[in-house]
Coordinates of C-alpha atoms in Angstrom, one line a residue:
M294 CA 18.9 124.9 1.9
W295 CA 22.1 126.3 0.5
N296 CA 22.5 129.2 3.0
A297 CA 24.4 127.1 5.6
P298 CA 27.2 125.7 3.4
I299 CA 27.6 129.1 1.6
D300 CA 27.8 131.0 4.9
L301 CA 30.3 128.5 6.2
L302 CA 32.6 128.9 3.1
L303 CA 32.4 132.7 3.2
S304 CA 33.2 132.7 6.9
L305 CA 36.5 130.9 6.2
G306 CA 37.8 133.9 4.3
L307 CA 38.9 131.8 1.3
D308 CA 39.7 133.1 -2.2
L309 CA 36.4 133.8 -4.2
H310 CA 37.4 131.3 -6.9
L311 CA 38.2 128.6 -4.4
T312 CA 35.0 129.3 -2.6
L313 CA 33.0 128.9 -5.8
G314 CA 34.9 125.7 -6.7
L315 CA 34.1 124.2 -3.3
L316 CA 30.5 125.2 -3.6
V317 CA 30.2 123.6 -7.1
A318 CA 31.8 120.4 -5.7
Y319 CA 29.3 120.4 -2.8
L320 CA 26.3 120.7 -5.2
I321 CA 27.6 117.9 -7.4
G322 CA 28.2 115.7 -4.4
V323 CA 24.6 116.3 -3.1
A324 CA 23.2 115.5 -6.6
L325 CA 25.1 112.3 -6.8
L326 CA 24.1 111.2 -3.3
R327 CA 20.4 111.8 -4.2
R328 CA 20.7 109.6 -7.3
V329 CA 22.4 106.8 -5.4
W330 CA 19.7 107.0 -2.7
H331 CA 16.8 106.9 -5.1
Y332 CA 18.4 103.9 -6.9
A333 CA 19.0 102.0 -3.7
A334 CA 15.5 102.7 -2.5
S335 CA 14.0 101.4 -5.8
R336 CA 16.1 98.3 -5.7
L337 CA 15.1 97.6 -2.1
R338 CA 11.4 97.9 -3.0
C339 CA 11.7 95.7 -6.0
G340 CA 13.9 93.1 -4.3
R341 CA 12.0 92.9 -0.9
G342 CA 9.3 90.6 -2.2
E343 CA 11.9 88.3 -3.8
W344 CA 14.1 88.3 -0.7
L345 CA 11.1 87.5 1.6
S346 CA 10.0 84.7 -0.8
R347 CA 13.5 83.2 -0.7
A348 CA 13.7 83.5 3.1
G349 CA 10.3 81.9 3.5
A350 CA 11.3 79.0 1.3
W351 CA 14.4 78.5 3.3
M352 CA 12.5 78.5 6.6
R353 CA 10.0 75.9 5.2
R354 CA 12.8 73.5 4.4
E355 CA 13.2 70.5 6.7
P356 CA 16.2 70.4 8.9
P357 CA 19.2 69.1 7.0
Q358 CA 20.2 65.5 7.7
T359 CA 23.4 65.0 9.5
S360 CA 26.1 64.0 7.0
K361 CA 27.7 61.6 9.5
W362 CA 25.4 58.8 10.5
P363 CA 26.5 56.6 13.6
Y364 CA 29.0 54.0 12.8
G365 CA 27.5 50.6 11.9
T366 CA 24.1 51.8 11.0
F367 CA 22.5 51.0 7.7
M368 CA 22.6 54.6 6.5
Q369 CA 26.3 54.9 7.4
R370 CA 27.0 51.9 5.1
L371 CA 25.5 53.5 2.0
D372 CA 26.9 56.0 -0.5
P373 CA 25.5 59.5 -0.2
S374 CA 23.5 59.3 -3.4
V375 CA 21.9 56.0 -2.3
R376 CA 21.1 57.5 1.1
A377 CA 19.3 60.4 -0.6
T378 CA 17.3 57.9 -2.7
L379 CA 16.3 55.9 0.4
L380 CA 15.3 59.0 2.4
G381 CA 13.0 60.0 -0.4
L382 CA 11.0 56.7 -0.3
G383 CA 9.2 57.1 2.9
V384 CA 6.7 59.3 4.8
R385 CA 8.2 61.2 7.6
R386 CA 6.7 61.1 11.1
Q387 CA 7.7 62.4 14.6
V388 CA 6.7 60.8 17.9
P389 CA 7.4 61.6 21.6
A390 CA 9.3 59.4 23.9
G391 CA 7.3 56.2 24.9
Q392 CA 5.5 56.0 21.5
M393 CA 5.5 52.5 19.9
L394 CA 6.7 52.5 16.3
I395 CA 6.2 48.7 15.7
L396 CA 4.1 46.4 17.8
E397 CA 5.0 42.7 18.3
G398 CA 2.6 40.3 16.7
Q399 CA 1.0 42.7 14.2
L400 CA 0.7 41.6 10.6
Q401 CA 2.4 44.6 8.9
S402 CA 4.9 44.8 6.0
H403 CA 6.3 48.3 6.1
L404 CA 9.7 49.0 7.6
V405 CA 10.9 52.0 9.6
L406 CA 14.1 54.1 8.9
I407 CA 15.0 55.9 12.1
E408 CA 16.4 59.3 11.2
E409 CA 16.8 60.8 14.7
G410 CA 16.4 59.5 18.2
L411 CA 16.9 56.4 20.3
T412 CA 14.6 53.3 20.3
K413 CA 14.6 50.0 22.0
V414 CA 13.6 46.6 20.6
T415 CA 11.8 44.3 23.1
A416 CA 10.0 41.0 23.0
A417 CA 7.5 39.4 25.3
L418 CA 8.7 36.3 27.3
P419 CA 6.4 33.3 28.1
D420 CA 6.3 34.3 31.8
G421 CA 5.0 37.7 31.0
R422 CA 8.2 39.6 31.4
T423 CA 9.7 41.7 28.6
A424 CA 13.2 41.1 27.2
L425 CA 15.3 44.0 25.8
L426 CA 16.8 42.7 22.6
S427 CA 18.7 45.7 21.3
L428 CA 18.9 49.4 20.9
R429 CA 18.5 51.3 17.6
V430 CA 19.5 54.8 16.8
G431 CA 19.3 57.3 13.9
G432 CA 20.4 55.6 10.7
D433 CA 19.1 52.2 11.7
L434 CA 16.5 50.1 9.9
V435 CA 13.8 48.3 11.9
G436 CA 11.0 46.0 10.8
E437 CA 13.0 44.8 7.8
M438 CA 12.3 41.1 8.6
S439 CA 8.5 41.5 8.2
A440 CA 9.0 43.7 5.1
L441 CA 10.9 40.9 3.4
N442 CA 9.1 37.8 4.5
D443 CA 5.6 39.1 5.2
Q444 CA 5.5 37.5 8.6
P445 CA 4.0 39.1 11.8
R446 CA 6.3 41.4 13.8
S447 CA 8.7 39.5 16.0
A448 CA 9.4 42.4 18.4
T449 CA 8.1 45.8 19.6
V450 CA 10.1 49.0 18.8
T451 CA 9.5 51.9 21.2
A452 CA 11.0 55.4 21.2
C453 CA 13.2 56.1 24.2
S454 CA 13.4 59.8 23.3
P455 CA 11.6 62.1 20.8
A456 CA 12.2 60.5 17.4
R457 CA 11.8 61.2 13.8
Y458 CA 11.6 58.4 11.3
S459 CA 10.4 57.4 7.8
V460 CA 7.8 54.7 7.0
I461 CA 8.7 52.9 3.8
T462 CA 6.4 50.3 2.2
S463 CA 7.8 46.9 1.5
D464 CA 7.1 47.2 -2.2
R465 CA 9.1 50.4 -2.5
F466 CA 11.9 49.0 -0.5
R467 CA 12.1 45.9 -2.7
V468 CA 12.3 48.0 -5.8
F469 CA 15.0 50.1 -4.1
L470 CA 17.1 47.0 -3.3
R471 CA 16.7 45.7 -6.9
G472 CA 17.9 49.0 -8.2
H473 CA 20.8 49.3 -5.8
P474 CA 22.5 45.9 -5.4
D475 CA 25.2 47.4 -3.1
A476 CA 22.5 48.5 -0.7
A477 CA 21.1 44.9 -0.8
L478 CA 24.6 43.6 0.1
E479 CA 24.9 46.1 3.0
L480 CA 21.5 45.0 4.3
A481 CA 22.7 41.4 4.3
A482 CA 25.9 42.6 6.2
M483 CA 23.8 44.5 8.7
V484 CA 21.6 41.4 9.4
S485 CA 24.8 39.3 9.7
D486 CA 26.2 41.7 12.3
R487 CA 23.0 41.6 14.3
L488 CA 23.1 37.8 14.2
R489 CA 26.7 37.8 15.3
W490 CA 25.8 40.1 18.2
S491 CA 23.0 37.8 19.3
N492 CA 25.3 34.8 19.2
R493 CA 27.9 36.6 21.2
R494 CA 25.4 37.5 23.9
R495 CA 24.4 33.8 24.1
I496 CA 28.0 32.8 24.6
D497 CA 28.4 35.5 27.2
F498 CA 25.3 34.2 29.1
S499 CA 26.7 30.7 29.2
S500 CA 30.4 31.5 29.8
Y501 CA 30.6 34.5 32.2
P502 CA 29.2 35.1 35.7
V503 CA 26.6 37.9 36.1
K504 CA 29.1 40.6 37.3
I505 CA 31.2 40.2 34.1
R506 CA 28.1 40.2 31.9
V507 CA 26.8 43.4 33.5
A508 CA 30.3 45.1 33.1
R509 CA 30.4 44.0 29.5
V510 CA 27.0 45.3 28.7
I511 CA 27.6 48.7 30.4
A512 CA 31.0 49.0 28.6
E513 CA 29.3 48.3 25.3
L514 CA 26.5 50.8 26.0
S515 CA 29.2 53.4 26.9
R516 CA 30.8 52.9 23.6
T517 CA 27.7 53.0 21.4
H518 CA 25.5 55.5 23.4
G519 CA 27.8 57.2 25.9
R520 CA 28.7 60.9 26.0
Q521 CA 31.6 62.4 27.9
A522 CA 30.7 64.5 30.9
P523 CA 32.8 66.1 33.7
D524 CA 32.1 63.3 36.1
G525 CA 32.5 60.4 33.6
V526 CA 30.8 58.8 30.6
V527 CA 27.0 59.2 30.8
I528 CA 25.0 56.5 29.0
D529 CA 22.2 58.3 27.2
V530 CA 19.9 55.4 27.3
R531 CA 17.1 55.5 29.9
L532 CA 16.9 51.9 30.9
T533 CA 15.0 50.4 33.8
Q534 CA 16.7 47.7 35.9
P535 CA 14.4 45.0 34.5
E536 CA 15.5 46.0 31.0
L537 CA 19.1 46.0 32.0
A538 CA 18.7 42.6 33.6
S539 CA 17.0 41.2 30.4
I540 CA 19.8 42.4 28.1
C541 CA 22.4 40.9 30.5
G542 CA 20.5 37.6 30.7
A543 CA 20.2 37.8 34.5
S544 CA 17.6 38.2 37.2
E545 CA 16.8 41.7 38.4
T546 CA 17.9 40.9 41.9
S547 CA 21.3 39.7 40.6
V548 CA 21.8 42.9 38.6
Q549 CA 20.8 45.1 41.5
K550 CA 23.5 43.3 43.6
V551 CA 26.1 43.8 40.9
L552 CA 25.3 47.5 40.5
R553 CA 25.7 48.0 44.3
E554 CA 29.1 46.4 44.1
L555 CA 30.2 48.5 41.1
R556 CA 29.1 51.7 42.9
T557 CA 31.0 50.6 46.0
D558 CA 34.1 50.0 43.9
G559 CA 33.8 53.4 42.3
L560 CA 33.3 52.1 38.8
V561 CA 29.8 53.5 38.2
D562 CA 27.1 55.7 39.6
T563 CA 23.5 55.0 39.0
D564 CA 20.6 57.4 39.1
Y565 CA 17.0 57.1 37.9
R566 CA 17.3 55.1 34.7
R567 CA 20.8 56.4 34.1
V568 CA 24.3 55.0 34.5
T569 CA 27.5 57.0 34.7
V570 CA 30.8 55.2 34.2
R571 CA 33.4 56.7 36.6
D572 CA 36.3 54.4 35.7
M573 CA 36.1 53.1 32.2
T574 CA 39.5 51.3 32.3
R575 CA 38.7 49.2 35.4
L576 CA 35.2 48.5 34.0
Q577 CA 36.6 47.2 30.8
Q578 CA 39.1 45.1 32.7
L579 CA 36.3 43.6 34.8
G580 CA 34.3 42.8 31.8
Q581 CA 37.3 41.4 29.9
V582 CA 36.6 43.9 27.1
D583 CA 39.3 44.8 24.6
S584 CA 39.6 48.6 25.0
T585 CA 41.1 48.9 21.4
G586 CA 38.1 47.2 19.8

């Protein structure tokens, strides 16, 4: 194996001592490279099992929770350490769109912490129709009323998109609240905000005509569930017109008429269960909404 380098050095016509020195340097370099190679190969063989084990453990981990929960949700109100404690209380589940998480009238005491996805809260009306009460997103609690007062469910919660959530028993949640007084205060604040929203809707229903009510609801949905798109703000909530009518407190026929007028005026576009706001400024002006709020 040495013939090629020796022949190359001799063909250069260098001094004999210089040639021998270069040959010795070559041999030493080859020896060092061999030792480095054998060392690296042994380390690779020994470390491969550990590396694969670490990689497998990393792949088995659950997707990390987003550090920024939507504004106003229960999780967003809590300190990071308290959030981590709450997330560790429940049993995680995943459901497709259309799956019911809570059914109105059932005597159950657990509550649901939505971690990802969009859900709608509905209630049955005496005439057989269904009223859309609210929308809940990742970070929201639902079912807390029955968990605290042991009464039947007052509404149905349905996933509008694929959702991931945790089921927490009422006993564990009560222990959690006793151990975290700040979380109990935030829960009271959340319930207060929801009550204020319900009261505001009642005032809207009695004070404003249907067109203003529809504009106000669409503007609010744009703020809470809208995403910016090239052609406007797309509301990522797949609502039927009866559901939109129920949340506006109007008849379906009246809402259909208003939507036609909004389309004609260039304020919105409507597609199958989707609304795109074309002109947010004019929509807010129509709904008498404070754009800075």
